[in-house]
PDB file of C-alpha atoms in Angstrom:
ATOM      1  CA  UNK A 560      15.781   1.266  -7.074  1.00 64.00           C
ATOM      2  CA  UNK A 561      14.135   4.023  -8.725  1.00 86.00           C
ATOM      3  CA  UNK A 562      10.554   2.717  -8.519  1.00 93.00           C
ATOM      4  CA  UNK A 563       7.666   3.725  -6.115  1.00 94.00           C
ATOM      5  CA  UNK A 564       4.502   1.545  -5.144  1.00 95.00           C
ATOM      6  CA  UNK A 565       1.263   2.339  -5.148  1.00 96.00           C
ATOM      7  CA  UNK A 566      -2.483   1.269  -4.787  1.00 95.00           C
ATOM      8  CA  UNK A 567      -5.415   1.745  -5.428  1.00 94.00           C
ATOM      9  CA  UNK A 568      -7.814   4.623  -3.327  1.00 93.00           C
ATOM     10  CA  UNK A 569     -10.765   2.346  -4.223  1.00 91.00           C
ATOM     11  CA  UNK A 570      -9.321  -0.729  -2.432  1.00 92.00           C
ATOM     12  CA  UNK A 571      -7.421   0.665   0.279  1.00 94.00           C
ATOM     13  CA  UNK A 572      -8.699   3.980   0.773  1.00 91.00           C
ATOM     14  CA  UNK A 573      -6.502   7.599   1.399  1.00 91.00           C
ATOM     15  CA  UNK A 574      -3.729   8.432   3.661  1.00 90.00           C
ATOM     16  CA  UNK A 575      -1.625   5.329   2.602  1.00 93.00           C
ATOM     17  CA  UNK A 576       0.984   6.184   5.916  1.00 90.00           C
ATOM     18  CA  UNK A 577       2.138   4.008   9.236  1.00 93.00           C
ATOM     19  CA  UNK A 578       0.705   1.103   9.995  1.00 94.00           C
ATOM     20  CA  UNK A 579      -1.392  -0.765   7.662  1.00 95.00           C
ATOM     21  CA  UNK A 580      -4.683  -1.001   8.755  1.00 90.00           C
ATOM     22  CA  UNK A 581      -7.633  -2.612   6.787  1.00 88.00           C
ATOM     23  CA  UNK A 582     -10.193  -0.463   5.821  1.00 82.00           C
ATOM     24  CA  UNK A 583     -13.448  -2.455   4.723  1.00 82.00           C
ATOM     25  CA  UNK A 584     -15.014   0.107   3.151  1.00 82.00           C
ATOM     26  CA  UNK A 585     -13.226   3.630   2.240  1.00 85.00           C
ATOM     27  CA  UNK A 586     -15.229   6.885   1.925  1.00 85.00           C
ATOM     28  CA  UNK A 587     -13.622   8.583  -0.818  1.00 88.00           C
ATOM     29  CA  UNK A 588     -14.466  12.146  -2.470  1.00 86.00           C
ATOM     30  CA  UNK A 589     -17.072  12.203  -5.280  1.00 88.00           C
ATOM     31  CA  UNK A 590     -14.287  13.332  -7.576  1.00 86.00           C
ATOM     32  CA  UNK A 591     -12.718   9.529  -7.222  1.00 87.00           C
ATOM     33  CA  UNK A 592     -15.401   8.313  -8.739  1.00 84.00           C
ATOM     34  CA  UNK A 593     -14.497   9.467 -12.559  1.00 83.00           C
ATOM     35  CA  UNK A 594     -11.598   7.203 -12.567  1.00 86.00           C
ATOM     36  CA  UNK A 595      -9.139   4.677 -10.488  1.00 90.00           C
ATOM     37  CA  UNK A 596      -7.229   7.213  -8.641  1.00 92.00           C
ATOM     38  CA  UNK A 597      -3.696   5.685  -7.161  1.00 95.00           C
ATOM     39  CA  UNK A 598      -1.712   6.679  -4.014  1.00 95.00           C
ATOM     40  CA  UNK A 599       1.920   6.121  -3.665  1.00 96.00           C
ATOM     41  CA  UNK A 600       2.205   3.457  -0.815  1.00 96.00           C
ATOM     42  CA  UNK A 601       1.027  -0.365   0.242  1.00 96.00           C
ATOM     43  CA  UNK A 602       0.630  -2.867   2.341  1.00 96.00           C
ATOM     44  CA  UNK A 603       3.933  -4.310   3.014  1.00 95.00           C
ATOM     45  CA  UNK A 604       5.528  -6.723   5.718  1.00 94.00           C
ATOM     46  CA  UNK A 605       7.588  -4.929   8.008  1.00 94.00           C
ATOM     47  CA  UNK A 606       7.805  -2.345  11.140  1.00 93.00           C
ATOM     48  CA  UNK A 607       7.768   1.935  11.497  1.00 94.00           C
ATOM     49  CA  UNK A 608      11.178   3.697  12.216  1.00 93.00           C
ATOM     50  CA  UNK A 609      11.282   6.261  14.193  1.00 92.00           C
ATOM     51  CA  UNK A 610      11.728   8.212  10.896  1.00 92.00           C
ATOM     52  CA  UNK A 611       8.063   7.107   9.567  1.00 90.00           C
ATOM     53  CA  UNK A 612       9.527   4.792   7.173  1.00 92.00           C
ATOM     54  CA  UNK A 613       8.491   1.462   6.535  1.00 94.00           C
ATOM     55  CA  UNK A 614      11.147  -1.103   7.562  1.00 93.00           C
ATOM     56  CA  UNK A 615      11.070  -4.545   6.097  1.00 92.00           C
ATOM     57  CA  UNK A 616      11.556  -7.669   8.191  1.00 92.00           C
ATOM     58  CA  UNK A 617      15.345  -9.285   8.468  1.00 91.00           C
ATOM     59  CA  UNK A 618      15.433 -12.695   6.303  1.00 92.00           C
ATOM     60  CA  UNK A 619      13.489 -15.741   8.193  1.00 90.00           C
ATOM     61  CA  UNK A 620      11.360 -13.218  10.369  1.00 89.00           C
ATOM     62  CA  UNK A 621       8.438 -12.401   7.660  1.00 84.00           C
ATOM     63  CA  UNK A 622       6.131 -14.452   9.552  1.00 83.00           C
ATOM     64  CA  UNK A 623       6.496 -12.488  12.762  1.00 85.00           C
ATOM     65  CA  UNK A 624       6.230  -9.474  11.286  1.00 88.00           C
ATOM     66  CA  UNK A 625       3.819  -6.365  10.695  1.00 92.00           C
ATOM     67  CA  UNK A 626       2.362  -4.541   8.058  1.00 95.00           C
ATOM     68  CA  UNK A 627       3.052  -1.029   7.347  1.00 96.00           C
ATOM     69  CA  UNK A 628       2.819   1.298   4.315  1.00 96.00           C
ATOM     70  CA  UNK A 629       5.591   1.133   2.057  1.00 95.00           C
ATOM     71  CA  UNK A 630       6.556   3.154  -1.162  1.00 93.00           C
ATOM     72  CA  UNK A 631       9.543   1.039  -1.480  1.00 92.00           C
ATOM     73  CA  UNK A 632       8.053  -2.302  -1.758  1.00 91.00           C
ATOM     74  CA  UNK A 633       4.549  -4.274  -1.506  1.00 92.00           C
ATOM     75  CA  UNK A 634       3.155  -7.755  -0.434  1.00 90.00           C
ATOM     76  CA  UNK A 635       1.414  -9.348  -3.528  1.00 90.00           C
ATOM     77  CA  UNK A 636       0.039 -13.136  -3.897  1.00 91.00           C
ATOM     78  CA  UNK A 637      -2.942 -15.182  -2.367  1.00 91.00           C
ATOM     79  CA  UNK A 638      -4.616 -13.867   0.741  1.00 89.00           C
ATOM     80  CA  UNK A 639      -2.503 -10.801   0.487  1.00 92.00           C
ATOM     81  CA  UNK A 640      -3.936  -7.008   0.785  1.00 93.00           C
ATOM     82  CA  UNK A 641      -2.858  -6.555  -2.614  1.00 94.00           C
ATOM     83  CA  UNK A 642      -3.743 -10.124  -4.125  1.00 91.00           C
ATOM     84  CA  UNK A 643      -2.334 -12.064  -7.210  1.00 89.00           C
ATOM     85  CA  UNK A 644      -4.176 -10.352 -10.162  1.00 86.00           C
ATOM     86  CA  UNK A 645      -1.832  -6.966  -9.837  1.00 81.00           C
ATOM     87  CA  UNK A 646      -5.024  -4.184  -9.703  1.00 90.00           C
ATOM     88  CA  UNK A 647      -4.553  -2.859  -6.531  1.00 94.00           C
ATOM     89  CA  UNK A 648      -1.425  -2.569  -6.327  1.00 96.00           C
ATOM     90  CA  UNK A 649       2.039  -2.012  -8.471  1.00 94.00           C
ATOM     91  CA  UNK A 650       5.861  -0.754  -8.254  1.00 93.00           C
ATOM     92  CA  UNK A 651       6.469   2.083 -11.294  1.00 94.00           C
ATOM     93  CA  UNK A 652       9.092   4.165 -12.190  1.00 91.00           C
ATOM     94  CA  UNK A 653       7.861   7.838 -12.188  1.00 83.00           C
TER      95      UNK A 653
END
């Protein structure tokens, strides 16, 4: 509680909301070239609710879950969008 997750726009593009879809080569405004830019929302396992939130799967159902953008969680580790290094996604206390 109290933490929000964010990810690099150079890796994931912009508009981090809804269902997660990988952007092979993000198209970013030129001003984003000056320094790393982060946006709220990370790829996470879950499904979208009617209210537009990414709802985490129930225990044991993670393998069947889709992926969506979440400000409350992220998926990291080998072979995940955020990777293992912690340099693409992070959760911070705003």
